[in-house]
mmCIF file of C-alpha atoms and ligand atoms in Angstrom:
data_model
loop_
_atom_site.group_PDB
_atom_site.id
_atom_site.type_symbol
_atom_site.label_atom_id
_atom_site.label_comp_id
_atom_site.label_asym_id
_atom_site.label_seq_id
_atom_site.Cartn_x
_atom_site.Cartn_y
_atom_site.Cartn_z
ATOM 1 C CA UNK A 1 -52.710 27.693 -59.233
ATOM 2 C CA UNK A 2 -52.971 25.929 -56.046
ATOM 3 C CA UNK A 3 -56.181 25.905 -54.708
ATOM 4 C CA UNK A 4 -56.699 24.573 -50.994
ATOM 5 C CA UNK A 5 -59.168 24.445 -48.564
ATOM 6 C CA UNK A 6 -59.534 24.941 -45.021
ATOM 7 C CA UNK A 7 -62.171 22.631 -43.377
ATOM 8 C CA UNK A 8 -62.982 22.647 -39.399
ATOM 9 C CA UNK A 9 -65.566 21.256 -37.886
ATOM 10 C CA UNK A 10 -67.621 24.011 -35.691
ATOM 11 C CA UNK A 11 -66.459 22.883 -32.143
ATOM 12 C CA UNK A 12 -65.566 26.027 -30.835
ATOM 13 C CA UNK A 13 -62.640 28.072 -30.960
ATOM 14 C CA UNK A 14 -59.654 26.843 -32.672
ATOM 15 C CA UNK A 15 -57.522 23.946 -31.156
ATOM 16 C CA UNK A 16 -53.473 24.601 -32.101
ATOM 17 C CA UNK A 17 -53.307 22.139 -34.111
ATOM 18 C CA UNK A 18 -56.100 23.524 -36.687
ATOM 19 C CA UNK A 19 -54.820 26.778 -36.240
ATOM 20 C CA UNK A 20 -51.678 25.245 -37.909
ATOM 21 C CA UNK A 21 -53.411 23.430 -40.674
ATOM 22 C CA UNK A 22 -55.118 27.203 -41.209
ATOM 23 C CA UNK A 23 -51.858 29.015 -41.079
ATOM 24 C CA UNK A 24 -50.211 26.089 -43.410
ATOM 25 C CA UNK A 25 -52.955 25.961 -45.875
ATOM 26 C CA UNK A 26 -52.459 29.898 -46.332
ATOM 27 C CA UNK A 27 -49.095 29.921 -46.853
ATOM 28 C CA UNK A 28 -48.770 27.326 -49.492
ATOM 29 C CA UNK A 29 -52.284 28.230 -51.513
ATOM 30 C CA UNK A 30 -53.281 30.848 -54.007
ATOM 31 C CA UNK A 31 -56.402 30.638 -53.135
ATOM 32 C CA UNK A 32 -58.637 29.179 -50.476
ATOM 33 C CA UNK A 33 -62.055 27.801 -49.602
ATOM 34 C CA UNK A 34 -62.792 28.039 -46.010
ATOM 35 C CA UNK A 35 -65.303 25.382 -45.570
ATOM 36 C CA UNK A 36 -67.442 24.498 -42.194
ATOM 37 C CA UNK A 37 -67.568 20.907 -41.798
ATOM 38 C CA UNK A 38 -70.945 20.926 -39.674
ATOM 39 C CA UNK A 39 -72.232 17.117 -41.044
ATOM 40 C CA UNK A 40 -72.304 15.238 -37.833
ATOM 41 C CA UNK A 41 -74.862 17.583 -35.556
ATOM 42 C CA UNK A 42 -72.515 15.483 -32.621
ATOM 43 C CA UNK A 43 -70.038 17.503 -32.916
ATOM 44 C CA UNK A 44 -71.307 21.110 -34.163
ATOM 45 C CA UNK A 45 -71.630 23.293 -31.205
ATOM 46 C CA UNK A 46 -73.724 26.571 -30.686
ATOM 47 C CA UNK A 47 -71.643 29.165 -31.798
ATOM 48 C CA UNK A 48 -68.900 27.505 -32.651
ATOM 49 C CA UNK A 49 -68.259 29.042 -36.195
ATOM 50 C CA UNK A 50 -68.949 32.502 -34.801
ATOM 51 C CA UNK A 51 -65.130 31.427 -32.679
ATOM 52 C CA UNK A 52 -63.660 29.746 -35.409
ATOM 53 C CA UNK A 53 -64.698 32.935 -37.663
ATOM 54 C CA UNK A 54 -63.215 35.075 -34.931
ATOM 55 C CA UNK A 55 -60.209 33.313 -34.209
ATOM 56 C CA UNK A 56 -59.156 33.388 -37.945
ATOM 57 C CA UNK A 57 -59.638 37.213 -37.937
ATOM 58 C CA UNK A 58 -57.747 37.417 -34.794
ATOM 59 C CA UNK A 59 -54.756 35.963 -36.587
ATOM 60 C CA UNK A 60 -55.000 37.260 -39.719
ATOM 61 C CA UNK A 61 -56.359 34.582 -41.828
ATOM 62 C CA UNK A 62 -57.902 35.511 -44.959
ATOM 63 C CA UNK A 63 -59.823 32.922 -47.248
ATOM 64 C CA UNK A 64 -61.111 33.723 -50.668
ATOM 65 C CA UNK A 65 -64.511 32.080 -50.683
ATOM 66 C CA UNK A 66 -66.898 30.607 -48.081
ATOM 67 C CA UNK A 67 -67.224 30.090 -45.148
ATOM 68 C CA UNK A 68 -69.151 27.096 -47.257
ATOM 69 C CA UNK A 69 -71.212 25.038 -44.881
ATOM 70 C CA UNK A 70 -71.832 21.312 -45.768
ATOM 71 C CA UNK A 71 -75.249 21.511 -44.025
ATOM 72 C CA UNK A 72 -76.044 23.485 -47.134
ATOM 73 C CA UNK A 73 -74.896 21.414 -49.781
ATOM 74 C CA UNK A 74 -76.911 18.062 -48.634
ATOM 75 C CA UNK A 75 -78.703 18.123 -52.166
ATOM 76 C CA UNK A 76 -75.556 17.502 -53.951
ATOM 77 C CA UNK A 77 -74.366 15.106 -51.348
ATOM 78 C CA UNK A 78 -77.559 12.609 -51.990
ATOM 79 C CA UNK A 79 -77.134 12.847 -55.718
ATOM 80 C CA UNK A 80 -73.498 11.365 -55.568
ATOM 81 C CA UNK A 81 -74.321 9.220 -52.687
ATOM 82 C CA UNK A 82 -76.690 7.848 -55.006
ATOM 83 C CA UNK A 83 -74.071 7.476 -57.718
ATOM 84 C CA UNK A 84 -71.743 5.966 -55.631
ATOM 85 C CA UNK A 85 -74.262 3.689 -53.492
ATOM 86 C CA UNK A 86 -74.683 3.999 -49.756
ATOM 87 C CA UNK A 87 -72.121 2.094 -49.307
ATOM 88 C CA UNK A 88 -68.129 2.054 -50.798
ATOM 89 C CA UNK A 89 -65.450 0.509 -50.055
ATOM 90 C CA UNK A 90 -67.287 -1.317 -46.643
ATOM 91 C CA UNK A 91 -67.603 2.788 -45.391
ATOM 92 C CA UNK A 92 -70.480 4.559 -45.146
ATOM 93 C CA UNK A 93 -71.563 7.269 -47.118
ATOM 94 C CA UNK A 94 -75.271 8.016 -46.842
ATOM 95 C CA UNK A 95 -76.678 7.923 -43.147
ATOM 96 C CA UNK A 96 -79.881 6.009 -42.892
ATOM 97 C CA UNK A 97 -81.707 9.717 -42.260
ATOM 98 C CA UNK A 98 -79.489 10.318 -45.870
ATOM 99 C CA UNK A 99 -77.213 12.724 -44.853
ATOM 100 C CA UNK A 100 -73.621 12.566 -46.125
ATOM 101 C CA UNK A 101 -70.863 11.356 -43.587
ATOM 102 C CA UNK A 102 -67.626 13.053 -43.569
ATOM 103 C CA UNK A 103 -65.865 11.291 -46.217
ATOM 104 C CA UNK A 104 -68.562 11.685 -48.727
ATOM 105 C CA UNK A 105 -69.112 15.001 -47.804
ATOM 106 C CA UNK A 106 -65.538 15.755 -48.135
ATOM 107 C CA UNK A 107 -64.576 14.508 -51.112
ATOM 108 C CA UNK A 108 -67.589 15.461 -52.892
ATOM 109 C CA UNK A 109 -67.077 19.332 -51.934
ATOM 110 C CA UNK A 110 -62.956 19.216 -52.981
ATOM 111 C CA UNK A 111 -63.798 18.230 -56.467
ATOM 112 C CA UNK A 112 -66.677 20.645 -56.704
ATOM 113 C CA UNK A 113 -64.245 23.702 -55.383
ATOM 114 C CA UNK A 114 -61.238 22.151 -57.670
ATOM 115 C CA UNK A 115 -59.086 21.897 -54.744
ATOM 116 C CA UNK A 116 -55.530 20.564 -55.908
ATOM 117 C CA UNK A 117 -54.033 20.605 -52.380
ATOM 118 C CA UNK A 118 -55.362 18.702 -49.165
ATOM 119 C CA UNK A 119 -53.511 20.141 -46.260
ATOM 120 C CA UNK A 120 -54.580 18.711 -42.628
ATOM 121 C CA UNK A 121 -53.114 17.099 -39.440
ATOM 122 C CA UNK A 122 -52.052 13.447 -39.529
ATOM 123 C CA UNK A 123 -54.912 12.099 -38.170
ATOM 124 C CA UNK A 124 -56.383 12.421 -41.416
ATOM 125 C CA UNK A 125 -53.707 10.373 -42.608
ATOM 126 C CA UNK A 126 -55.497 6.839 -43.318
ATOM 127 C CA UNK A 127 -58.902 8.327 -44.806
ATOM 128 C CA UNK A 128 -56.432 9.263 -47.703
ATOM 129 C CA UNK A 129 -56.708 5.945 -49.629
ATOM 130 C CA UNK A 130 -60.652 5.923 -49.466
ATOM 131 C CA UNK A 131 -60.533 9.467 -50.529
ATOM 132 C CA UNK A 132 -58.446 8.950 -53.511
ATOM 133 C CA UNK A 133 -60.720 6.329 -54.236
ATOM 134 C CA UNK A 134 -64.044 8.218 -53.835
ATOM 135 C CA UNK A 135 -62.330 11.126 -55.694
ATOM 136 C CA UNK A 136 -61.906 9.070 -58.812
ATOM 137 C CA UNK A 137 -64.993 7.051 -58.757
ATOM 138 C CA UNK A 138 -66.875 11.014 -59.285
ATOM 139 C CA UNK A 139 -65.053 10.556 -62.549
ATOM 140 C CA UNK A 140 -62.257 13.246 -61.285
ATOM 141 C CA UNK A 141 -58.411 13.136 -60.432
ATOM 142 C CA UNK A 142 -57.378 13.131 -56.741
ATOM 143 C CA UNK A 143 -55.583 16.077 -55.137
ATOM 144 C CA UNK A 144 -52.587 15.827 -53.800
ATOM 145 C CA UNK A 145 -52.274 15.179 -50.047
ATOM 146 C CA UNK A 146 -50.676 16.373 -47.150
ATOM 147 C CA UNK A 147 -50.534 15.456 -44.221
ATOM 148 C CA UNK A 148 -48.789 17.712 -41.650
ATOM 149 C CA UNK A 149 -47.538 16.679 -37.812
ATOM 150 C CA UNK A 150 -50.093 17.533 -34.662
ATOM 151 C CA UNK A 151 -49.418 19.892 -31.802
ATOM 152 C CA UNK A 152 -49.052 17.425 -28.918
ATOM 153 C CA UNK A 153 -49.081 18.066 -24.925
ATOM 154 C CA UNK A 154 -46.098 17.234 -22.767
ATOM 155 C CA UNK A 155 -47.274 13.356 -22.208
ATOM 156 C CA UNK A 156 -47.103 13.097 -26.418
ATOM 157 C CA UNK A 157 -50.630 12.481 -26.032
ATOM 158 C CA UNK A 158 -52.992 15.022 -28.638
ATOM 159 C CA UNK A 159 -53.750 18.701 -26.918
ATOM 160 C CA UNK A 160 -56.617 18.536 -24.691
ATOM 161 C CA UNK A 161 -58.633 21.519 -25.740
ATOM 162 C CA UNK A 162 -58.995 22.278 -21.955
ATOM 163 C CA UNK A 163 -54.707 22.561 -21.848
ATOM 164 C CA UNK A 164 -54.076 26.473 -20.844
ATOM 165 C CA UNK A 165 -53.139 27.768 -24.372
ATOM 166 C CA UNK A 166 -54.770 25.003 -26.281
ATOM 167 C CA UNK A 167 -57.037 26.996 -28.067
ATOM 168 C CA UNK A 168 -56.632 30.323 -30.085
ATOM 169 C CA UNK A 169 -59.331 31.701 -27.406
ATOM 170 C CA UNK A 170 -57.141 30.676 -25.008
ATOM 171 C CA UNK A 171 -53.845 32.194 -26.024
ATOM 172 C CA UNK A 172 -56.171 35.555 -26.312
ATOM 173 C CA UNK A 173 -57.643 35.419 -22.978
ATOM 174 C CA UNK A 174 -53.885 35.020 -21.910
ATOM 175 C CA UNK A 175 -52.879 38.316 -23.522
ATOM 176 C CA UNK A 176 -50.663 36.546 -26.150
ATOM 177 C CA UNK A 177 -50.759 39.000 -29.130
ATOM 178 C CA UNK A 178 -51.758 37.330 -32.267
ATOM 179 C CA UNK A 179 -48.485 37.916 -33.809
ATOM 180 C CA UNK A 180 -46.707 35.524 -31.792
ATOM 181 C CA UNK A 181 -48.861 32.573 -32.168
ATOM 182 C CA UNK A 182 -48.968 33.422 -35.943
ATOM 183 C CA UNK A 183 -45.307 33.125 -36.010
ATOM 184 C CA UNK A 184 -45.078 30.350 -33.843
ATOM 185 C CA UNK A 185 -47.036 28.537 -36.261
ATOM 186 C CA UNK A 186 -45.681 29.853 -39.368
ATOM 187 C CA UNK A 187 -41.765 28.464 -37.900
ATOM 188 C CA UNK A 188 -43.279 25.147 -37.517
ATOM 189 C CA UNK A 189 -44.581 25.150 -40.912
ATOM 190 C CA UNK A 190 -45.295 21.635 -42.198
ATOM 191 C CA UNK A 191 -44.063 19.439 -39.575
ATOM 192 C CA UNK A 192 -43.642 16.380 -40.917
ATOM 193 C CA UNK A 193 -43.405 14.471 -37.223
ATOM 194 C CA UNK A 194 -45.977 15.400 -34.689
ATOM 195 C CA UNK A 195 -43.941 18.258 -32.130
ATOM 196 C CA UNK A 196 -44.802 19.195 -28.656
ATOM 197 C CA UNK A 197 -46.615 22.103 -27.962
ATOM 198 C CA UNK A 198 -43.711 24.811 -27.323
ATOM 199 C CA UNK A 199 -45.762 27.962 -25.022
ATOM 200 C CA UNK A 200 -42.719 29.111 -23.871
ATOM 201 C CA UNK A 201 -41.355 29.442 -27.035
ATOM 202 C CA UNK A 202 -44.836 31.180 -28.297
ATOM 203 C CA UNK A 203 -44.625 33.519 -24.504
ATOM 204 C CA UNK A 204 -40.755 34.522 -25.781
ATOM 205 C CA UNK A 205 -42.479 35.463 -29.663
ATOM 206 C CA UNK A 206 -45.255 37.603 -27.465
ATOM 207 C CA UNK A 207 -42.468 39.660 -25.859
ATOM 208 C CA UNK A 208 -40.753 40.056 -29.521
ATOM 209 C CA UNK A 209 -44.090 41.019 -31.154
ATOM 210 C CA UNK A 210 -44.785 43.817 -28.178
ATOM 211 C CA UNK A 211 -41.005 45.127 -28.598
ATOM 212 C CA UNK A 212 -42.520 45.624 -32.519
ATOM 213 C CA UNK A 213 -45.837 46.702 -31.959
ATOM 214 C CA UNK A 214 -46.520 50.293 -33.299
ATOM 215 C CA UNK A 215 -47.555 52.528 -30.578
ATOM 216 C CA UNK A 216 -50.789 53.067 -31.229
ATOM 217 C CA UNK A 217 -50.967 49.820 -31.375
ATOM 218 C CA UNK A 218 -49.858 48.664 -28.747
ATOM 219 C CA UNK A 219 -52.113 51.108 -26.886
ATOM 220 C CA UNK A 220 -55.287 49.966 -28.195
ATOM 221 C CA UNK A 221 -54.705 46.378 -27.942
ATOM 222 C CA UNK A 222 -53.970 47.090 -24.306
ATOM 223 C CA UNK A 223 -56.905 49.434 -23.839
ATOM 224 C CA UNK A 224 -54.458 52.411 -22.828
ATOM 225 C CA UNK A 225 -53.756 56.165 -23.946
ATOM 226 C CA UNK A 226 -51.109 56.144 -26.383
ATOM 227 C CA UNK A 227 -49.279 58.002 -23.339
ATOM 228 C CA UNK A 228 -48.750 54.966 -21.506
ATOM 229 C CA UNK A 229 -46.455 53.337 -23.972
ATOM 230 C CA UNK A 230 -43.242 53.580 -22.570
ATOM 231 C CA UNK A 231 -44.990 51.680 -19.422
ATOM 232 C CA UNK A 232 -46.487 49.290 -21.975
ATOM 233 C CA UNK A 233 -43.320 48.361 -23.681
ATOM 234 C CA UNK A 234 -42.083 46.708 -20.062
ATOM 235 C CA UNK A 235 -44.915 44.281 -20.480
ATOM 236 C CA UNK A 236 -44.731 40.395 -21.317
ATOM 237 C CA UNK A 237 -47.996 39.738 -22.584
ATOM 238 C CA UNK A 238 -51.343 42.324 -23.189
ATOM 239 C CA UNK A 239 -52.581 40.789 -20.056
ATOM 240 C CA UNK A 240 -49.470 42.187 -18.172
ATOM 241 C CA UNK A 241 -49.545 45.555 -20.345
ATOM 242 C CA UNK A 242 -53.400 46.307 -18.957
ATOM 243 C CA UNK A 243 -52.633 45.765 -15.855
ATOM 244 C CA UNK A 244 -49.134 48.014 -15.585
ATOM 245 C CA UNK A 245 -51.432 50.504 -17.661
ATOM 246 C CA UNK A 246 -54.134 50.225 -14.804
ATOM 247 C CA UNK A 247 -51.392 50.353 -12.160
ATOM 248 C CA UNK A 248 -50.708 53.941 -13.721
ATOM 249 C CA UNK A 249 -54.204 55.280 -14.230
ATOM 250 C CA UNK A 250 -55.539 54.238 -11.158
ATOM 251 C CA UNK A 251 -53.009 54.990 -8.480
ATOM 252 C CA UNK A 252 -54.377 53.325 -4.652
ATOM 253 C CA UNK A 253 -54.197 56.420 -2.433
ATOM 254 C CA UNK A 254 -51.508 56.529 -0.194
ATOM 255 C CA UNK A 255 -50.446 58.090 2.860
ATOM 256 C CA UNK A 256 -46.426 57.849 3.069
ATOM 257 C CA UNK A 257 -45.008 58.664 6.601
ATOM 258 C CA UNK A 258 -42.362 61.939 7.805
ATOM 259 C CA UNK A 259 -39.637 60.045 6.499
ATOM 260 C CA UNK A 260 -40.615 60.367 2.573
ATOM 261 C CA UNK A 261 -40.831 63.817 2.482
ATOM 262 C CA UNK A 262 -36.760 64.575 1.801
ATOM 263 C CA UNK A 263 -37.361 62.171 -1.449
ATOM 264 C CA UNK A 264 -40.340 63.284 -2.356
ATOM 265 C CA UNK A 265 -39.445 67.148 -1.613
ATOM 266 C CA UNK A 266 -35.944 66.300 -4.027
ATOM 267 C CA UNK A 267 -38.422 64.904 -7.025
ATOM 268 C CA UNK A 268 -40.073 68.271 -7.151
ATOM 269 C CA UNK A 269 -37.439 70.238 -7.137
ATOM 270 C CA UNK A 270 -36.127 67.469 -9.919
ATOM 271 C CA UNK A 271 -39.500 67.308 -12.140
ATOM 272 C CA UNK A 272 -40.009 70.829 -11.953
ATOM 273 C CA UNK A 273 -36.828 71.834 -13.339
ATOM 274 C CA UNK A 274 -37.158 69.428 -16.150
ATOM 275 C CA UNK A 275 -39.210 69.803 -19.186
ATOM 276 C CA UNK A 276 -42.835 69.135 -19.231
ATOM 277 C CA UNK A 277 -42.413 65.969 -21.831
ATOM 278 C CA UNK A 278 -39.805 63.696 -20.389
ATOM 279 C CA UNK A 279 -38.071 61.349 -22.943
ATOM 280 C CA UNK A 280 -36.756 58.103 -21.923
ATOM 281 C CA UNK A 281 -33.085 59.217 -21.452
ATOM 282 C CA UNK A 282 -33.749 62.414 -19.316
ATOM 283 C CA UNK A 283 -36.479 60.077 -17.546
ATOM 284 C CA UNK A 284 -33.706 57.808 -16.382
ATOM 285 C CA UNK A 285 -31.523 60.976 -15.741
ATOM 286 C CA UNK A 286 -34.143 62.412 -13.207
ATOM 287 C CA UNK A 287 -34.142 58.930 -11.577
ATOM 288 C CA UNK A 288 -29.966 58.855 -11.152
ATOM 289 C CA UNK A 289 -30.239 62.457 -10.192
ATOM 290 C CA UNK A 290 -32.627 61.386 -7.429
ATOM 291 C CA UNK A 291 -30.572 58.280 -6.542
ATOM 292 C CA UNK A 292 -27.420 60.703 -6.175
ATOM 293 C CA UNK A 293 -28.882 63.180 -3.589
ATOM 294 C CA UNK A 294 -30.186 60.324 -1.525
ATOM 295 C CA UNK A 295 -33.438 60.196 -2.809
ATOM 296 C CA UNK A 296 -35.317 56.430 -1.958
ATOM 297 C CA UNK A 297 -36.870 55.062 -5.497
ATOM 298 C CA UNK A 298 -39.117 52.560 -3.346
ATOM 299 C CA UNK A 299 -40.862 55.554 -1.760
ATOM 300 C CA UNK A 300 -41.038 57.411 -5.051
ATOM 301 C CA UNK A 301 -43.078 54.418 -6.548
ATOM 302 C CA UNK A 302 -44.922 54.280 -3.376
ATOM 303 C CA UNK A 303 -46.011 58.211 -3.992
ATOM 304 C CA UNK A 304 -46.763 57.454 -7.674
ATOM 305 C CA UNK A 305 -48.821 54.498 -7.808
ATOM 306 C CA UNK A 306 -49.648 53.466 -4.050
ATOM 307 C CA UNK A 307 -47.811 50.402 -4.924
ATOM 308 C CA UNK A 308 -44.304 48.744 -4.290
ATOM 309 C CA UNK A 309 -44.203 46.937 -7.177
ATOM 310 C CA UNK A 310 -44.957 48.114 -10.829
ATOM 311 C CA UNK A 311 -43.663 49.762 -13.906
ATOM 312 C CA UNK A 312 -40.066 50.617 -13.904
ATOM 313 C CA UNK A 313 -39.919 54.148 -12.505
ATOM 314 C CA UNK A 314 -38.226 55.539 -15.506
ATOM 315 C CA UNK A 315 -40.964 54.769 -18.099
ATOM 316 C CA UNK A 316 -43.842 55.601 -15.066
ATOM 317 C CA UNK A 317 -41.908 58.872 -15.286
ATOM 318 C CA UNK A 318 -42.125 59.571 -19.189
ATOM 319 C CA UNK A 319 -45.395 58.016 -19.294
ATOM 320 C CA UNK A 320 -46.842 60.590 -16.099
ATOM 321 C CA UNK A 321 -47.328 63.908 -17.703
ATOM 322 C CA UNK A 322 -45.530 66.471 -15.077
ATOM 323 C CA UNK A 323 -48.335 68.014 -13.572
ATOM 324 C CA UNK A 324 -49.447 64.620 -12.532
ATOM 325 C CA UNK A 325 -46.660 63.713 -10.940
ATOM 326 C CA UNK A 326 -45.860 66.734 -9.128
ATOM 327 C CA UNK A 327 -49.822 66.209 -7.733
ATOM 328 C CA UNK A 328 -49.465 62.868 -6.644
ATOM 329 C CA UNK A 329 -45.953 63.717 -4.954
ATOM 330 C CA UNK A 330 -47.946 66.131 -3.030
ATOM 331 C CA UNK A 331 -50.879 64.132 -2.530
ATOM 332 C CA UNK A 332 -49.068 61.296 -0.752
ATOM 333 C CA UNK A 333 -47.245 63.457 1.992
HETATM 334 N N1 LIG B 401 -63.429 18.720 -40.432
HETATM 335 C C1 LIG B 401 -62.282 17.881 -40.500
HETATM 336 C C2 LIG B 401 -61.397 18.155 -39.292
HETATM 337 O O1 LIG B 401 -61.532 19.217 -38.711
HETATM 338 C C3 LIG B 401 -61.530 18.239 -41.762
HETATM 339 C C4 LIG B 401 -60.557 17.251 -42.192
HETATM 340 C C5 LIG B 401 -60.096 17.538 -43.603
HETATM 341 O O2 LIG B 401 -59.355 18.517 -43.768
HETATM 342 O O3 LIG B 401 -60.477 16.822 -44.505
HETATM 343 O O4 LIG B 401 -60.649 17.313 -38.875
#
């Protein structure tokens, strides 16, 4: 059985590249330890396991014990500090207020959990020697290690956690469903080279997971009546799918001039002769039928949702239940 662990320190929502070693660590263990590194009171900010906590539900995460935090386990720390000495291998272990640094801290808690698997970023790459060591000087064999590639920004330089999409909060707030950054990070797997952050490629995996979003689904996570789908399915992101959803619930009032009213006069006629649930298919009929008799689509749109720009008529049209759309055709002449 491989058991692994999952340890980030509680800065705040999830950079990428963690997200990655998250993602990684599930896929390859059976089981895991999610563990809060929160030794160095530096670096632990307020809230900042609440995010991580968050983000991991977000994407779908799921550890089988913890969330451990090493600020609880200082007792045991001290006892093998004292074992070991303060001091091994020239590093620190024991603070001069005697709490454990990282590397004690670290080791200390993989051979207590029987982790067989160390999966992190690169950086991590030259504590592996001391940790070997450390490992077998508490009398116990070392894991194996490995260390995976980091998410880098375009200058090849590490992710600034202030880079647009940098964090998981981030590509939330952005309206990127969690199943394309999941993806996203399960296709780059275990990179075994650091790679450049790809949000393009993880904006192209946010239209794919929309296209295969369940309706209800999709409705909730854009805050919209299941109605609204076929208006929702034109989106790129949630971000986009809220707002096309607002552009259809809240129409701006509109006044269109004498000129509209042959169009507008022609829709009726159109709508009301058509069933009162419009599919997609007669949806786009009613819209050729319109375009054939000379009807103007802009000025349709205009009547529907006081805007030029918006949903594509068709799906405004299947998602508008009739009476609605016969009212605001009146309402705007
Ligand atoms: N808290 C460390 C980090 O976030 C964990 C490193 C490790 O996996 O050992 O970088």
């Amino acid at each position: 059985m491989k058991r692994v662990r999952f340890a980030p320190s509680p800065t705040g929502s999830l950079h990428v590249g963690n997200a990655l070693s998250a993602v990684a660590n599930r896929a390859f263990g059976d089981w895991m330890l999610l563990r809060i590194d929160d030794t160095d009171p530096e670096r632990n900010v307020p809230g900042g396991e609440d995010a991580i906590l968050a983000d991991l539900a977000w994407l779908g995460v799921e550890w089988d014990e913890g969330p451990v935090r090493q600020s609880e386990r200082s007792a045991r720390y001290t006892e093998a500090g004292r074992e070991l000495g303060d001091r091994f291998d020239g590093i620190t272990l024991l603070r001069e207020d005697g709490s454990a640094t990282y590397h004690l801290a670290s080791v200390v808690d993989d051979v207590d959990f029987g982790i067989t698997h160390v999966i992190r970023g690169n950086d991590h790459r030259p504590n592996e020697q001391l940790h070997r060591r450390l490992t077998q000087a508490l009398g116990a064999t070392p894991p194996e290690f490995i260390h995976h590639g980091l998410i880098l920004g375009e200058d090849g330089r590490k992710l600034s956690k202030r880079t647009p999409g940098a964090t998981v909060a981030s590509l939330r707030e952005q309206g990127i469903p969690a199943a394309a950054v999941r993806r996203y990070l399960e296709e780059l797997g275990l990179p075994k080279h650091d790679v450049h952050y790809d949000l393009p490629r993880i904006r192209r995996l946010a239209i794919e997971a929309i296209a295969e979003m369940p309706d209800a689904e999709l409705a909730e996570a854009a805050e919209a009546p299941v109605g609204l789908v076929p208006v929702l399915r034109g989106a790129r992101d949630l971000n986009e799918a809220r707002e096309l959803a607002r552009q259809v619930l809240e129409p701006e009032p509109v006044q269109l001039p004498a000129e509209a009213r042959p169009t507008l006069e022609r829709f009726k006629e159109l709508r009301e002769g058509a069933s009162n649930g419009l599919d997609h298919d007669a949806a786009r009929e009613l819209v050729r039928e319109l375009k054939a008799v000379g009807g103007d689509l802009k000025t349709l749109r205009l009547a529907l949702t006081g805007r030029d720009r918006g949903p594509e008529l068709a799906a405004l049209l299947e998602a508008l239940p009739k009476d609605e759309a016969l009212r605001r055709a009146d309402a705007a002449l």
